[in-house]
Coordinates of C-alpha atoms in Angstrom, one line a residue:
M1 CA -163.4 123.5 111.6
S2 CA -162.5 127.2 111.6
H3 CA -159.3 126.3 113.5
L4 CA -158.3 123.8 110.8
V5 CA -159.0 126.4 108.1
L6 CA -156.8 129.0 109.9
R7 CA -154.0 126.5 110.3
T8 CA -154.2 125.6 106.6
K9 CA -154.2 129.3 105.6
L10 CA -151.2 129.9 107.8
R11 CA -149.3 126.9 106.3
L12 CA -150.1 128.1 102.8
R13 CA -149.0 131.6 103.7
N14 CA -145.7 130.4 105.1
A15 CA -145.1 128.1 102.1
A16 CA -145.8 131.0 99.7
K17 CA -143.4 133.2 101.7
A18 CA -140.7 130.6 101.6
L19 CA -141.2 130.2 97.8
G20 CA -141.1 133.9 97.4
D21 CA -137.9 134.2 99.4
A22 CA -136.3 131.4 97.4
A23 CA -137.2 133.1 94.2
V24 CA -135.8 136.4 95.3
G25 CA -132.7 134.7 96.5
A26 CA -132.2 132.8 93.2
L27 CA -132.8 136.0 91.2
T28 CA -130.3 138.0 93.4
I29 CA -127.6 135.3 93.1
G30 CA -128.2 135.0 89.4
M31 CA -127.9 138.8 88.9
L32 CA -124.8 139.1 91.0
R33 CA -123.0 136.2 89.3
T34 CA -124.0 137.4 85.8
T35 CA -122.9 141.0 86.6
R36 CA -119.5 139.9 87.6
F37 CA -118.7 138.7 84.1
F38 CA -118.9 142.3 82.8
D39 CA -116.9 145.4 83.3
P40 CA -118.2 147.1 86.5
F41 CA -118.2 150.6 85.2
K42 CA -119.7 149.9 81.8
T43 CA -122.3 147.9 83.6
A44 CA -122.9 150.7 86.1
N45 CA -123.6 153.0 83.2
R46 CA -126.2 150.5 81.8
F47 CA -127.8 149.9 85.2
G48 CA -128.0 153.7 85.8
R49 CA -129.8 154.2 82.5
A50 CA -132.1 151.2 83.3
L51 CA -133.1 152.6 86.7
R52 CA -133.7 156.1 85.2
F53 CA -136.2 154.5 83.0
I54 CA -137.8 152.0 85.4
G55 CA -137.6 154.0 88.6
P56 CA -140.3 156.7 87.7
K57 CA -142.8 153.8 87.2
L58 CA -142.4 152.6 90.8
R59 CA -144.2 153.6 94.0
E60 CA -140.9 154.8 95.5
D61 CA -140.7 157.5 92.9
R62 CA -143.7 159.3 94.4
I63 CA -142.2 158.9 97.9
G64 CA -138.9 160.4 96.7
R65 CA -140.7 163.4 95.0
E66 CA -142.7 164.2 98.1
N67 CA -139.6 164.0 100.3
L68 CA -137.7 166.3 98.0
K69 CA -140.5 168.9 97.7
A70 CA -140.7 169.0 101.5
A71 CA -136.9 169.2 102.0
F72 CA -136.4 171.8 99.2
P73 CA -139.5 174.0 99.0
E74 CA -137.5 176.6 97.1
K75 CA -136.7 174.3 94.2
S76 CA -138.7 174.3 91.0
P77 CA -140.5 171.1 89.8
D78 CA -137.9 170.7 87.1
E79 CA -135.1 170.9 89.7
I80 CA -136.9 168.3 91.8
E81 CA -137.2 165.9 88.8
K82 CA -133.6 166.4 87.9
I83 CA -132.5 165.4 91.4
L84 CA -134.9 162.4 91.4
T85 CA -133.4 161.2 88.1
G86 CA -130.0 161.3 89.7
V87 CA -131.2 159.3 92.7
W88 CA -132.4 156.5 90.4
D89 CA -129.2 156.7 88.4
N90 CA -127.1 156.4 91.5
L91 CA -129.1 153.5 92.8
G92 CA -128.7 151.6 89.5
R93 CA -124.9 152.2 89.6
I94 CA -124.6 150.9 93.2
G95 CA -126.4 147.7 92.1
A96 CA -123.8 147.1 89.4
E97 CA -120.9 148.0 91.6
F98 CA -122.0 145.8 94.4
A99 CA -121.3 142.6 92.4
H100 CA -117.6 143.8 92.1
L101 CA -117.0 144.8 95.7
D102 CA -114.0 142.6 96.0
H103 CA -112.0 144.6 93.5
I104 CA -113.8 147.9 92.9
W105 CA -111.8 149.9 95.4
D106 CA -109.1 151.5 93.2
Y107 CA -106.6 153.8 95.0
D108 CA -102.9 153.6 94.7
I109 CA -101.1 155.9 97.2
N110 CA -98.0 155.8 95.0
C111 CA -99.9 156.8 91.9
P112 CA -103.1 158.6 93.0
E113 CA -103.5 160.5 89.7
K114 CA -104.2 157.1 88.0
S115 CA -106.7 155.9 90.6
R116 CA -110.5 155.9 90.3
V117 CA -110.7 157.2 93.8
E118 CA -109.5 160.6 95.0
I119 CA -108.7 161.3 98.6
P120 CA -108.2 164.9 99.9
Q121 CA -105.1 165.5 101.9
R122 CA -107.1 166.3 105.1
T123 CA -108.8 162.9 104.9
H124 CA -105.4 161.3 104.6
E125 CA -104.4 163.1 107.8
L126 CA -107.5 162.2 109.7
F127 CA -107.3 158.6 108.6
A128 CA -103.7 158.3 109.8
Q129 CA -104.8 159.8 113.1
L130 CA -107.5 157.2 113.5
K131 CA -105.2 154.4 112.5
N132 CA -102.3 155.3 114.7
D133 CA -103.8 156.9 117.9
G134 CA -104.4 153.5 119.6
K135 CA -108.0 154.4 120.3
P136 CA -111.3 152.9 119.1
A137 CA -113.6 155.2 117.1
L138 CA -117.3 155.5 116.0
I139 CA -117.7 156.1 112.3
F140 CA -121.0 157.1 110.8
A141 CA -122.2 157.1 107.2
S142 CA -125.4 157.7 105.2
H143 CA -127.0 156.3 102.1
L144 CA -125.1 158.8 100.0
G145 CA -123.1 158.1 96.8
N146 CA -121.9 154.5 97.1
W147 CA -122.4 153.7 100.8
E148 CA -120.8 150.2 100.5
L149 CA -117.3 151.6 99.7
P150 CA -116.2 153.2 103.0
A151 CA -115.8 149.7 104.6
L152 CA -113.6 148.7 101.6
A153 CA -111.5 151.8 102.1
A154 CA -111.0 151.2 105.8
V155 CA -109.8 147.7 105.4
A156 CA -107.7 148.4 102.2
H157 CA -105.7 151.0 104.2
G158 CA -105.2 148.9 107.3
L159 CA -108.0 150.2 109.6
D160 CA -109.4 147.6 112.0
A161 CA -113.1 148.0 111.4
A162 CA -116.3 146.4 112.6
I163 CA -119.3 147.1 110.3
L164 CA -123.0 147.0 111.3
F165 CA -125.2 145.8 108.5
R166 CA -128.8 144.8 107.9
R167 CA -129.6 141.4 106.5
P168 CA -132.0 141.1 103.5
N169 CA -135.3 139.2 104.2
S170 CA -134.4 136.3 101.9
Q171 CA -132.0 133.8 103.5
S172 CA -130.5 132.7 100.2
A173 CA -130.0 136.2 99.0
D174 CA -128.5 137.0 102.4
R175 CA -125.9 134.2 102.0
A176 CA -124.9 135.4 98.6
I177 CA -124.7 139.1 99.7
E178 CA -122.8 138.3 102.9
K179 CA -120.3 136.2 100.9
I180 CA -119.6 139.3 98.7
R181 CA -119.5 141.7 101.7
A182 CA -117.1 139.4 103.7
V183 CA -114.3 140.1 101.2
K184 CA -112.1 143.0 102.4
M185 CA -114.9 144.6 104.6
G186 CA -113.7 143.9 108.1
T187 CA -115.8 142.3 110.9
L188 CA -119.4 142.2 109.8
I189 CA -122.0 142.5 112.6
P190 CA -125.7 141.9 111.6
A191 CA -128.3 144.2 113.0
G192 CA -130.4 142.6 115.7
R193 CA -130.8 142.2 119.5
E194 CA -127.1 141.2 120.0
A195 CA -125.7 143.9 117.8
P196 CA -125.2 146.6 120.6
L197 CA -123.3 144.1 122.7
K198 CA -121.1 143.0 119.9
L199 CA -120.4 146.6 118.8
A200 CA -119.5 147.6 122.3
E201 CA -117.2 144.6 122.5
A202 CA -115.6 145.7 119.2
L203 CA -114.9 149.2 120.6
Q204 CA -113.5 147.7 123.8
K205 CA -111.1 145.7 121.7
G206 CA -110.0 148.9 120.0
Q207 CA -111.8 148.4 116.7
H208 CA -113.4 151.2 114.7
V209 CA -117.1 150.7 114.6
A210 CA -119.0 151.9 111.5
M211 CA -122.8 152.2 110.9
L212 CA -125.4 154.0 108.7
V213 CA -127.3 156.5 110.7
D214 CA -129.8 158.1 108.3
Q215 CA -132.9 155.8 108.4
Y216 CA -136.1 156.2 110.4
L217 CA -136.4 154.2 113.6
T218 CA -139.8 154.0 115.3
N219 CA -138.4 153.9 118.8
G220 CA -135.5 156.3 118.1
V221 CA -134.8 159.7 119.5
E222 CA -136.3 162.8 118.0
V223 CA -134.1 164.9 115.7
T224 CA -134.6 167.7 113.2
F225 CA -133.7 166.8 109.6
F226 CA -134.3 169.3 106.8
G227 CA -136.5 171.4 109.2
R228 CA -138.8 168.5 110.0
K229 CA -139.0 166.2 113.0
T230 CA -138.0 162.6 112.6
K231 CA -136.6 159.7 114.6
A232 CA -132.9 158.6 114.6
N233 CA -131.4 155.4 115.8
P234 CA -129.6 156.3 119.1
M235 CA -127.2 153.4 119.0
L236 CA -124.1 155.4 118.1
A237 CA -124.6 157.8 121.1
R238 CA -125.4 155.0 123.5
L239 CA -122.2 153.2 122.5
L240 CA -120.3 156.4 123.2
R241 CA -121.7 156.3 126.7
Q242 CA -120.1 152.9 127.2
V243 CA -116.8 153.6 125.4
D244 CA -115.6 157.2 125.2
C245 CA -113.9 157.6 121.8
P246 CA -113.8 160.0 118.8
I247 CA -116.7 160.2 116.3
H248 CA -116.1 160.8 112.6
G249 CA -118.3 160.7 109.5
T250 CA -117.4 159.2 106.2
R251 CA -118.8 159.5 102.7
I252 CA -118.0 158.3 99.2
I253 CA -119.1 160.9 96.6
R254 CA -119.7 159.8 93.1
L255 CA -117.8 161.9 90.5
P256 CA -118.1 162.0 86.7
G257 CA -116.4 159.3 84.7
N258 CA -117.1 156.5 87.2
R259 CA -114.8 158.0 89.8
F260 CA -115.3 158.6 93.5
R261 CA -114.1 160.9 96.2
A262 CA -113.5 159.5 99.7
E263 CA -113.8 161.8 102.7
L264 CA -113.6 161.7 106.5
S265 CA -115.2 164.5 108.5
E266 CA -113.5 166.3 111.3
E267 CA -114.3 164.9 114.7
V268 CA -117.9 165.4 115.7
K269 CA -118.0 166.4 119.3
P270 CA -120.7 164.8 121.4
V271 CA -123.2 166.9 123.3
R272 CA -122.9 166.5 127.0
D273 CA -125.2 167.3 129.9
A274 CA -124.3 169.3 133.0
D275 CA -122.7 166.3 134.6
G276 CA -120.6 165.6 131.5
K277 CA -122.6 162.6 130.4
V278 CA -123.2 162.1 126.7
D279 CA -126.6 163.5 125.8
I280 CA -128.1 160.9 123.5
Q281 CA -130.6 163.2 121.7
G282 CA -128.2 166.1 121.3
T283 CA -125.4 163.9 120.0
M284 CA -127.6 162.3 117.4
Q285 CA -128.8 165.7 116.4
A286 CA -125.2 166.8 115.8
V287 CA -124.6 163.7 113.7
T288 CA -127.8 164.2 111.8
S289 CA -126.9 167.8 111.0
V290 CA -123.6 166.6 109.5
V291 CA -125.5 164.2 107.3
E292 CA -127.9 166.9 106.2
G293 CA -125.0 169.1 105.2
W294 CA -123.6 166.3 103.0
I295 CA -127.0 165.7 101.3
R296 CA -127.5 169.4 100.6
E297 CA -124.2 169.3 98.7
H298 CA -125.2 166.3 96.6
P299 CA -129.0 165.7 96.9
E300 CA -129.1 163.6 93.8
Q301 CA -126.9 161.0 95.5
W302 CA -128.9 160.4 98.6
L303 CA -131.6 157.7 98.9
W304 CA -134.8 159.8 99.0
L305 CA -136.9 156.8 98.2
H306 CA -137.7 155.7 101.8
R307 CA -140.0 157.3 104.3
R308 CA -137.5 159.3 106.4
W309 CA -140.3 161.4 108.0
R310 CA -143.5 159.7 109.4

């Protein structure tokens, strides 16, 4: 009898999860389709205001505040709250901009002063080097500014890119989101067991492999981030052991007036052991330190709302 009850509970739980996923998927699809009817930047302003109002009522607001207090012990409570308000604003804007990924990248090399994106001269030089050197490369990014745009920038300017991404839990939402991401975003490789092999194959083909590197990974390598120990995904450094190639960071910083600045970092040299082999932990610390430097410049644009330290 107890076995039958357990089976029934399991079926009900699975059915409820399926219904929940379907509801989330339908809501996601509806929001994305509706948002596309409106101006992306006016909508970004509205979504930013909405999240500034809604965000402080959510559990993640407390997580963000505790993270900020630990990372910036020298900042006053008012400064912390101002940064946190910016975090919610940035997240709302990304939501609106995501629905318009197929046409939001706005940079005209012949008329840069009229573009919504500005690109420093040094980034132009580094990008040309990556594009023309005949080598693969590893490109890392973080949840800073609009972290969906670097992939658009790469493809828009002719860089052969393979992008690692994480699927949402809802299958229907995943299909809708992947359809949007597939437009002008290069080769998309979903995170999972086969991802390391597919990424290594992309590098061996000469592609430029990009990934986000700033989330906690339980089985990751230990790094120091804002003076505190945490775990980083070692995939980038492990790929470097298989295919020796340059490492660069990329970020898209949000500017006033719904504008952006796109930047590539100088090459980040891997740490090597006495035998010349890539040191996984040391290399991920070097990458993490670059990300920390970015965040210190624009703390209000990083996603402080997840548990980076555990």
